[in-house]
Amino acid sequence: MKSQVFFIPAAREDGDEVLAEKAEKIFLKIGLRNQIEKKSFVAMKIHFGEKGNTGFIKPQWIVKIISQIKGITSRVFLTDSNTLYVSKRSNSLEHLSLAREHGFSQETLGIPVIIADGLIGRDDDEIQVNLSRIKSAKIASAILNSDILVCLTHFTGHILTGFGAALKNLGMGCASRAGKLEQHSDVHPWVNPKLCDNCGVCFNYCPSQAIVEKGDSAFIVEEKCIGCGECLVVCNQGAVKFNWDSDSVRVQEKMSEYAFSVWKHLKGKISFINFLIKVTKDCDCMSDGQQPIVEDIGILGSLDPVALDQASVDLVNKRSGKDILRAGYDLDWSVQLSHGVKIGLGSRDYELIEL
Ligand code: SF4
Ligand code: SF4
């Protein structure tokens, strides 16, 4: 059976107010609002954007969704989890301070902002799933203790998974640090010494001090590597390699299984909204103002994260006239979707309903 995906064309030129109205329209159409009760805890999962990043969903675009939820319950909050790698978002204090810098705060939005997996990413609970890649998932406790989840996602390309959208926000974004580590543990990059000019850039970016100098080039100490993928992105020489096919397949399948664990725990009470606005080659964890790879497309929403991501990819590729995601990183981004179907998380078959 086809899943319904709602779509409304939108672009930055619309201005913040119109974008907020369009996002509200999508949220209402999805229909999850009817399941929110006066005492429901509602988590609004978002990415606050790395320092220097400019692509993240702007706080002004979600104010009307917040108002809708606040009209029913005061127990609504904005949240994200801490990062695996060392950054301004790897502990709650600096993470909240950066969120505030980017406009996400009680003062600006009228609801609390909390970090879902606690001070240093250790507040989690384990969900049993017994799937092929994972037996259990380590999920941030504030997500698991909520009754309703509103998953707000900026659609982007991604170095490890081809693209990052609802499935990634749910699977990777709701995992605690240990959960993220488990999903990245299959990524094993190495340096091709013939391409490396020993510039040293990756040494500074590696959060685990896993890159050392060996002879005239960089060398990755596998035992120390946490698989975050930073070195893949920052090397301008293309000297850092990883097994695109096998490593990426495993990461994507684990990510889908993590997404399934949250979905199963919350009994499907999750509303997914993707923003296809300023779609960039890399995700919002990058600390720079990337240029978009395609014109702005719009806002999509669904109760089915697989259908939503499939529809989002289709619109992005249709607008660019080619598989622009594969042009960015030559890996099969569809694995997360097909695995999502296999484990019962959703359908790739969808009906796109334009509002
Ligand atoms: S960034 Fe690339 S070229 Fe520079 S040291 Fe690291 S692997 Fe070598
Ligand atoms: S070697 Fe690369 S993938 Fe491994 S931890 Fe360092 S930056 Fe991350």
Tab-separated table of C-alpha atoms and ligand atoms in Angstrom:
chain	number	residue	atom	x	y	z
A	1	MET	CA	0.000	0.000	0.000
A	2	LYS	CA	1.241	3.487	-0.857
A	3	SER	CA	2.158	5.838	1.995
A	4	GLN	CA	0.972	9.412	1.812
A	5	VAL	CA	3.625	12.113	1.545
A	6	PHE	CA	2.480	15.731	1.677
A	7	PHE	CA	4.442	18.344	-0.226
A	8	ILE	CA	4.356	22.077	-0.479
A	9	PRO	CA	6.776	23.952	-2.772
A	10	ALA	CA	8.876	26.446	-0.811
A	11	ALA	CA	12.074	28.462	-1.094
A	12	ARG	CA	14.115	30.834	1.048
A	13	GLU	CA	12.779	33.710	-1.057
A	14	ASP	CA	9.343	33.064	0.497
A	15	GLY	CA	10.612	34.680	3.686
A	16	ASP	CA	10.508	33.329	7.234
A	17	GLU	CA	6.827	33.976	7.891
A	18	VAL	CA	5.567	32.200	4.801
A	19	LEU	CA	7.941	29.292	5.400
A	20	ALA	CA	6.573	28.987	8.957
A	21	GLU	CA	3.027	28.927	7.573
A	22	LYS	CA	3.932	26.261	5.025
A	23	ALA	CA	5.651	24.105	7.651
A	24	GLU	CA	2.564	24.432	9.875
A	25	LYS	CA	0.328	23.398	6.990
A	26	ILE	CA	2.374	20.247	6.433
A	27	PHE	CA	2.399	19.460	10.154
A	28	LEU	CA	-1.383	19.746	10.393
A	29	LYS	CA	-1.912	17.656	7.279
A	30	ILE	CA	0.181	14.774	8.616
A	31	GLY	CA	-2.446	14.404	11.328
A	32	LEU	CA	-0.366	13.451	14.373
A	33	ARG	CA	-1.546	16.581	16.210
A	34	ASN	CA	-4.767	14.741	17.057
A	35	GLN	CA	-2.811	12.265	19.147
A	36	ILE	CA	-1.209	14.895	21.376
A	37	GLU	CA	-2.853	15.129	24.794
A	38	LYS	CA	-2.685	17.730	27.540
A	39	LYS	CA	-0.063	15.778	29.486
A	40	SER	CA	1.898	14.473	26.514
A	41	PHE	CA	5.637	15.076	26.446
A	42	VAL	CA	6.401	16.190	22.898
A	43	ALA	CA	10.030	16.128	21.715
A	44	MET	CA	10.823	18.206	18.641
A	45	LYS	CA	14.034	16.677	17.266
A	46	ILE	CA	16.118	19.069	15.216
A	47	HIS	CA	19.788	19.735	14.344
A	48	PHE	CA	20.957	23.087	15.727
A	49	GLY	CA	23.762	23.333	13.147
A	50	GLU	CA	27.503	23.111	13.765
A	51	LYS	CA	29.334	26.361	14.495
A	52	GLY	CA	29.813	28.177	11.205
A	53	ASN	CA	27.155	26.118	9.424
A	54	THR	CA	24.378	28.034	7.688
A	55	GLY	CA	22.178	25.288	6.234
A	56	PHE	CA	20.245	24.171	9.330
A	57	ILE	CA	16.479	24.693	9.678
A	58	LYS	CA	15.928	28.227	10.928
A	59	PRO	CA	14.084	28.656	14.234
A	60	GLN	CA	11.694	31.134	12.591
A	61	TRP	CA	10.437	28.360	10.285
A	62	ILE	CA	9.092	26.209	13.128
A	63	VAL	CA	7.370	28.808	15.327
A	64	LYS	CA	3.902	27.990	14.058
A	65	ILE	CA	4.322	24.261	14.601
A	66	ILE	CA	5.414	25.058	18.156
A	67	SER	CA	2.306	27.218	18.657
A	68	GLN	CA	0.092	24.402	17.443
A	69	ILE	CA	1.612	21.979	19.950
A	70	LYS	CA	1.649	24.518	22.775
A	71	GLY	CA	-2.065	24.982	22.220
A	72	ILE	CA	-2.503	21.435	23.531
A	73	THR	CA	0.367	20.799	25.928
A	74	SER	CA	3.001	22.879	27.682
A	75	ARG	CA	5.265	19.814	27.807
A	76	VAL	CA	6.934	20.440	24.474
A	77	PHE	CA	10.664	20.930	24.011
A	78	LEU	CA	13.284	21.183	21.283
A	79	THR	CA	16.096	18.690	21.398
A	80	ASP	CA	19.129	17.105	19.774
A	81	SER	CA	21.733	14.628	21.028
A	82	ASN	CA	25.459	15.152	21.513
A	83	THR	CA	27.911	14.358	18.746
A	84	LEU	CA	30.331	11.461	18.609
A	85	TYR	CA	33.206	13.666	17.544
A	86	VAL	CA	34.632	16.520	19.586
A	87	SER	CA	32.935	19.781	18.660
A	88	LYS	CA	30.783	22.542	20.081
A	89	ARG	CA	27.981	19.971	20.125
A	90	SER	CA	29.663	17.148	22.014
A	91	ASN	CA	28.529	18.194	25.496
A	92	SER	CA	25.276	19.737	26.645
A	93	LEU	CA	26.679	23.015	27.918
A	94	GLU	CA	28.442	24.065	24.719
A	95	HIS	CA	25.715	22.468	22.621
A	96	LEU	CA	23.026	24.596	24.309
A	97	SER	CA	25.159	27.674	24.021
A	98	LEU	CA	25.595	27.091	20.265
A	99	ALA	CA	21.861	26.396	19.888
A	100	ARG	CA	21.188	29.747	21.532
A	101	GLU	CA	23.667	31.465	19.177
A	102	HIS	CA	21.697	29.983	16.276
A	103	GLY	CA	18.404	31.281	17.660
A	104	PHE	CA	17.078	28.208	19.463
A	105	SER	CA	16.219	29.162	23.051
A	106	GLN	CA	13.350	29.523	25.501
A	107	GLU	CA	13.481	33.297	24.991
A	108	THR	CA	13.159	33.142	21.209
A	109	LEU	CA	10.813	30.156	20.812
A	110	GLY	CA	8.958	30.014	24.128
A	111	ILE	CA	9.789	26.358	24.841
A	112	PRO	CA	12.745	24.727	26.606
A	113	VAL	CA	15.723	23.408	24.699
A	114	ILE	CA	17.330	20.300	26.161
A	115	ILE	CA	20.002	17.874	25.032
A	116	ALA	CA	18.407	14.465	24.886
A	117	ASP	CA	21.344	12.319	26.020
A	118	GLY	CA	22.526	14.418	28.954
A	119	LEU	CA	25.691	16.256	29.880
A	120	ILE	CA	28.186	14.144	27.954
A	121	GLY	CA	26.024	11.832	25.891
A	122	ARG	CA	25.690	9.003	28.364
A	123	ASP	CA	21.999	9.281	29.279
A	124	ASP	CA	20.453	6.534	27.237
A	125	ASP	CA	18.315	3.432	27.440
A	126	GLU	CA	18.527	0.239	25.479
A	127	ILE	CA	15.708	-0.925	23.212
A	128	GLN	CA	15.658	-4.590	22.201
A	129	VAL	CA	15.027	-5.109	18.506
A	130	ASN	CA	16.794	-8.350	17.522
A	131	LEU	CA	17.385	-7.378	13.914
A	132	SER	CA	20.149	-8.528	11.560
A	133	ARG	CA	22.690	-5.761	12.332
A	134	ILE	CA	21.820	-4.911	15.941
A	135	LYS	CA	20.193	-6.744	18.805
A	136	SER	CA	19.472	-3.572	20.763
A	137	ALA	CA	19.769	0.194	20.255
A	138	LYS	CA	21.122	2.805	22.661
A	139	ILE	CA	18.754	5.742	22.404
A	140	ALA	CA	18.853	9.134	24.161
A	141	SER	CA	16.607	8.970	27.221
A	142	ALA	CA	14.702	12.238	26.647
A	143	ILE	CA	13.530	10.856	23.306
A	144	LEU	CA	12.460	7.548	24.795
A	145	ASN	CA	10.660	9.188	27.713
A	146	SER	CA	8.537	11.324	25.395
A	147	ASP	CA	5.094	10.371	24.152
A	148	ILE	CA	5.279	12.055	20.773
A	149	LEU	CA	8.210	12.918	18.499
A	150	VAL	CA	8.227	15.570	15.802
A	151	CYS	CA	11.245	14.879	13.608
A	152	LEU	CA	12.294	18.072	11.824
A	153	THR	CA	15.011	17.365	9.275
A	154	HIS	CA	17.115	19.378	6.858
A	155	PHE	CA	17.689	17.139	3.821
A	156	THR	CA	21.382	17.018	2.767
A	157	GLY	CA	23.926	14.821	1.043
A	158	HIS	CA	26.146	12.755	3.317
A	159	ILE	CA	29.663	11.361	3.132
A	160	LEU	CA	28.815	8.000	4.741
A	161	THR	CA	25.192	7.408	3.810
A	162	GLY	CA	24.744	9.268	0.500
A	163	PHE	CA	22.050	11.460	1.951
A	164	GLY	CA	20.799	12.295	5.408
A	165	ALA	CA	17.121	12.901	6.082
A	166	ALA	CA	14.339	11.508	8.289
A	167	LEU	CA	15.868	8.041	8.732
A	168	LYS	CA	19.199	9.544	9.692
A	169	ASN	CA	17.663	12.081	12.056
A	170	LEU	CA	15.740	9.285	13.736
A	171	GLY	CA	18.402	6.556	13.737
A	172	MET	CA	21.651	8.432	14.196
A	173	GLY	CA	20.247	11.675	15.604
A	174	CYS	CA	18.314	10.038	18.445
A	175	ALA	CA	21.144	7.680	19.430
A	176	SER	CA	23.330	8.431	22.422
A	177	ARG	CA	27.074	8.671	21.906
A	178	ALA	CA	27.445	4.913	22.443
A	179	GLY	CA	24.689	4.333	19.903
A	180	LYS	CA	26.386	6.562	17.352
A	181	LEU	CA	29.660	4.784	17.974
A	182	GLU	CA	28.022	1.427	17.333
A	183	GLN	CA	26.648	2.673	14.009
A	184	HIS	CA	30.017	4.108	12.937
A	185	SER	CA	32.047	1.122	14.069
A	186	ASP	CA	32.034	-0.405	10.595
A	187	VAL	CA	33.733	2.584	8.979
A	188	HIS	CA	37.432	1.873	8.514
A	189	PRO	CA	39.154	4.620	6.528
A	190	TRP	CA	42.787	4.467	5.440
A	191	VAL	CA	45.224	6.852	3.744
A	192	ASN	CA	46.659	6.206	0.288
A	193	PRO	CA	50.284	7.392	0.729
A	194	LYS	CA	50.638	8.014	-3.023
A	195	LEU	CA	47.934	10.705	-2.885
A	196	CYS	CA	48.735	12.177	0.532
A	197	ASP	CA	50.954	15.278	0.491
A	198	ASN	CA	51.279	15.223	4.283
A	199	CYS	CA	49.577	18.622	4.626
A	200	GLY	CA	48.488	17.770	8.174
A	201	VAL	CA	44.912	19.065	7.871
A	202	CYS	CA	43.303	15.775	8.890
A	203	PHE	CA	45.515	15.546	11.990
A	204	ASN	CA	43.772	18.590	13.412
A	205	TYR	CA	40.263	17.443	12.541
A	206	CYS	CA	40.477	13.896	13.862
A	207	PRO	CA	38.642	13.848	17.224
A	208	SER	CA	40.394	10.652	18.345
A	209	GLN	CA	44.004	11.491	17.538
A	210	ALA	CA	43.875	8.420	15.340
A	211	ILE	CA	45.933	9.958	12.525
A	212	VAL	CA	49.709	9.945	12.858
A	213	GLU	CA	52.613	10.683	10.549
A	214	LYS	CA	54.262	7.632	9.033
A	215	GLY	CA	57.103	8.244	6.619
A	216	ASP	CA	55.980	11.006	4.270
A	217	SER	CA	52.263	10.645	4.743
A	218	ALA	CA	49.389	10.403	7.182
A	219	PHE	CA	48.461	7.024	8.645
A	220	ILE	CA	45.259	6.011	10.474
A	221	VAL	CA	45.646	3.881	13.587
A	222	GLU	CA	42.626	1.616	13.281
A	223	GLU	CA	42.317	0.828	16.987
A	224	LYS	CA	41.863	4.530	17.769
A	225	CYS	CA	39.533	5.429	14.898
A	226	ILE	CA	35.859	5.931	15.821
A	227	GLY	CA	34.706	6.047	12.195
A	228	CYS	CA	33.323	9.592	12.319
A	229	GLY	CA	34.303	10.305	8.711
A	230	GLU	CA	35.755	13.779	9.358
A	231	CYS	CA	39.045	12.946	7.614
A	232	LEU	CA	37.170	11.846	4.483
A	233	VAL	CA	35.558	15.236	4.199
A	234	VAL	CA	38.515	17.475	4.994
A	235	CYS	CA	41.174	15.853	2.790
A	236	ASN	CA	41.447	17.933	-0.383
A	237	GLN	CA	43.721	15.373	-2.043
A	238	GLY	CA	41.200	12.554	-1.910
A	239	ALA	CA	43.855	10.557	-0.089
A	240	VAL	CA	41.550	9.196	2.607
A	241	LYS	CA	39.696	6.130	1.375
A	242	PHE	CA	37.083	3.816	2.762
A	243	ASN	CA	35.146	0.874	1.402
A	244	TRP	CA	32.254	2.822	-0.015
A	245	ASP	CA	30.208	-0.201	-0.736
A	246	SER	CA	30.697	-2.534	2.191
A	247	ASP	CA	31.278	0.054	4.950
A	248	SER	CA	28.471	2.334	3.803
A	249	VAL	CA	26.035	-0.566	3.464
A	250	ARG	CA	26.638	-1.605	7.048
A	251	VAL	CA	26.309	1.957	8.389
A	252	GLN	CA	23.073	2.524	6.483
A	253	GLU	CA	21.553	-0.760	7.596
A	254	LYS	CA	22.462	-0.146	11.224
A	255	MET	CA	21.074	3.369	10.986
A	256	SER	CA	17.749	2.070	9.662
A	257	GLU	CA	17.607	-0.469	12.470
A	258	TYR	CA	18.283	2.253	15.026
A	259	ALA	CA	15.493	4.311	13.429
A	260	PHE	CA	13.220	1.286	13.694
A	261	SER	CA	13.952	0.969	17.419
A	262	VAL	CA	12.736	4.531	18.130
A	263	TRP	CA	9.753	4.113	15.848
A	264	LYS	CA	8.782	0.852	17.545
A	265	HIS	CA	9.252	2.255	21.059
A	266	LEU	CA	7.054	5.294	20.374
A	267	LYS	CA	4.497	3.076	18.647
A	268	GLY	CA	4.713	5.099	15.459
A	269	LYS	CA	3.713	8.360	17.170
A	270	ILE	CA	6.243	10.299	15.123
A	271	SER	CA	5.607	13.077	12.659
A	272	PHE	CA	8.342	13.469	10.022
A	273	ILE	CA	8.971	16.762	8.231
A	274	ASN	CA	11.806	17.221	5.712
A	275	PHE	CA	12.986	20.651	4.605
A	276	LEU	CA	14.403	20.543	1.055
A	277	ILE	CA	15.735	24.043	1.372
A	278	LYS	CA	19.397	24.881	0.840
A	279	VAL	CA	20.227	21.255	0.102
A	280	THR	CA	23.992	20.881	0.446
A	281	LYS	CA	26.537	18.198	-0.450
A	282	ASP	CA	27.415	17.635	3.206
A	283	CYS	CA	25.349	17.669	6.365
A	284	ASP	CA	24.851	20.378	8.992
A	285	CYS	CA	27.681	18.918	11.094
A	286	MET	CA	30.059	20.733	8.727
A	287	SER	CA	31.368	23.985	10.139
A	288	ASP	CA	31.035	26.093	7.013
A	289	GLY	CA	28.463	27.870	4.913
A	290	GLN	CA	28.130	25.410	2.038
A	291	GLN	CA	26.563	26.311	-1.267
A	292	PRO	CA	23.353	24.500	-2.255
A	293	ILE	CA	23.663	21.735	-4.873
A	294	VAL	CA	20.130	22.205	-6.169
A	295	GLU	CA	17.467	24.936	-6.144
A	296	ASP	CA	15.166	25.053	-3.127
A	297	ILE	CA	12.300	22.592	-3.515
A	298	GLY	CA	9.954	22.692	-0.554
A	299	ILE	CA	8.724	21.059	2.634
A	300	LEU	CA	7.479	17.470	2.845
A	301	GLY	CA	5.791	15.538	5.630
A	302	SER	CA	4.600	12.033	6.376
A	303	LEU	CA	4.061	9.436	9.078
A	304	ASP	CA	6.280	7.086	7.050
A	305	PRO	CA	10.002	8.018	7.169
A	306	VAL	CA	10.945	5.654	4.330
A	307	ALA	CA	8.324	7.038	1.965
A	308	LEU	CA	9.215	10.567	2.989
A	309	ASP	CA	12.931	10.090	2.309
A	310	GLN	CA	12.241	8.310	-0.986
A	311	ALA	CA	9.979	11.159	-2.113
A	312	SER	CA	12.587	13.707	-0.998
A	313	VAL	CA	15.379	11.991	-2.956
A	314	ASP	CA	13.158	11.723	-6.014
A	315	LEU	CA	12.341	15.432	-5.912
A	316	VAL	CA	15.984	16.428	-5.418
A	317	ASN	CA	17.178	14.256	-8.287
A	318	LYS	CA	14.315	15.323	-10.533
A	319	ARG	CA	15.078	18.993	-9.913
A	320	SER	CA	18.785	18.534	-10.607
A	321	GLY	CA	18.195	16.335	-13.667
A	322	LYS	CA	20.556	13.600	-12.457
A	323	ASP	CA	21.440	11.559	-9.380
A	324	ILE	CA	23.061	14.537	-7.695
A	325	LEU	CA	23.575	12.597	-4.464
A	326	ARG	CA	25.595	9.921	-6.232
A	327	ALA	CA	27.545	12.671	-7.985
A	328	GLY	CA	28.574	13.988	-4.555
A	329	TYR	CA	29.680	10.696	-3.054
A	330	ASP	CA	29.673	7.635	-5.254
A	331	LEU	CA	27.825	5.250	-2.989
A	332	ASP	CA	24.458	3.569	-3.051
A	333	TRP	CA	22.245	5.814	-0.903
A	334	SER	CA	19.222	3.551	-1.445
A	335	VAL	CA	20.407	0.927	1.081
A	336	GLN	CA	18.893	2.801	4.052
A	337	LEU	CA	15.544	2.824	2.234
A	338	SER	CA	15.500	-0.784	1.068
A	339	HIS	CA	16.604	-1.979	4.494
A	340	GLY	CA	13.894	0.183	6.074
A	341	VAL	CA	11.336	-1.637	3.945
A	342	LYS	CA	12.826	-5.023	4.803
A	343	ILE	CA	12.520	-4.476	8.568
A	344	GLY	CA	8.983	-3.080	8.348
A	345	LEU	CA	9.740	0.585	8.985
A	346	GLY	CA	7.909	1.889	5.942
A	347	SER	CA	7.350	1.751	2.217
A	348	ARG	CA	9.215	3.152	-0.790
A	349	ASP	CA	5.917	3.291	-2.580
A	350	TYR	CA	4.256	6.635	-1.978
A	351	GLU	CA	1.551	8.975	-3.107
A	352	LEU	CA	2.813	12.562	-3.332
A	353	ILE	CA	0.048	14.966	-2.395
A	354	GLU	CA	0.827	18.569	-3.221
A	355	LEU	CA	-0.875	21.137	-1.005
B	1	SF4	S1	44.432	15.847	4.771
B	1	SF4	FE1	44.797	14.329	3.153
B	1	SF4	S2	46.660	15.038	2.166
B	1	SF4	FE2	46.569	16.105	4.128
B	1	SF4	S3	47.711	14.778	5.548
B	1	SF4	FE3	45.587	14.160	5.698
B	1	SF4	S4	45.402	12.469	4.232
B	1	SF4	FE4	47.292	13.550	3.728
B	2	SF4	S1	40.687	8.699	11.464
B	2	SF4	FE1	39.069	9.802	10.366
B	2	SF4	S2	37.221	8.574	10.697
B	2	SF4	FE2	38.739	7.896	12.193
B	2	SF4	S3	38.293	9.097	14.016
B	2	SF4	FE3	39.871	10.215	12.876
B	2	SF4	S4	38.752	11.657	11.577
B	2	SF4	FE4	37.273	10.122	12.317
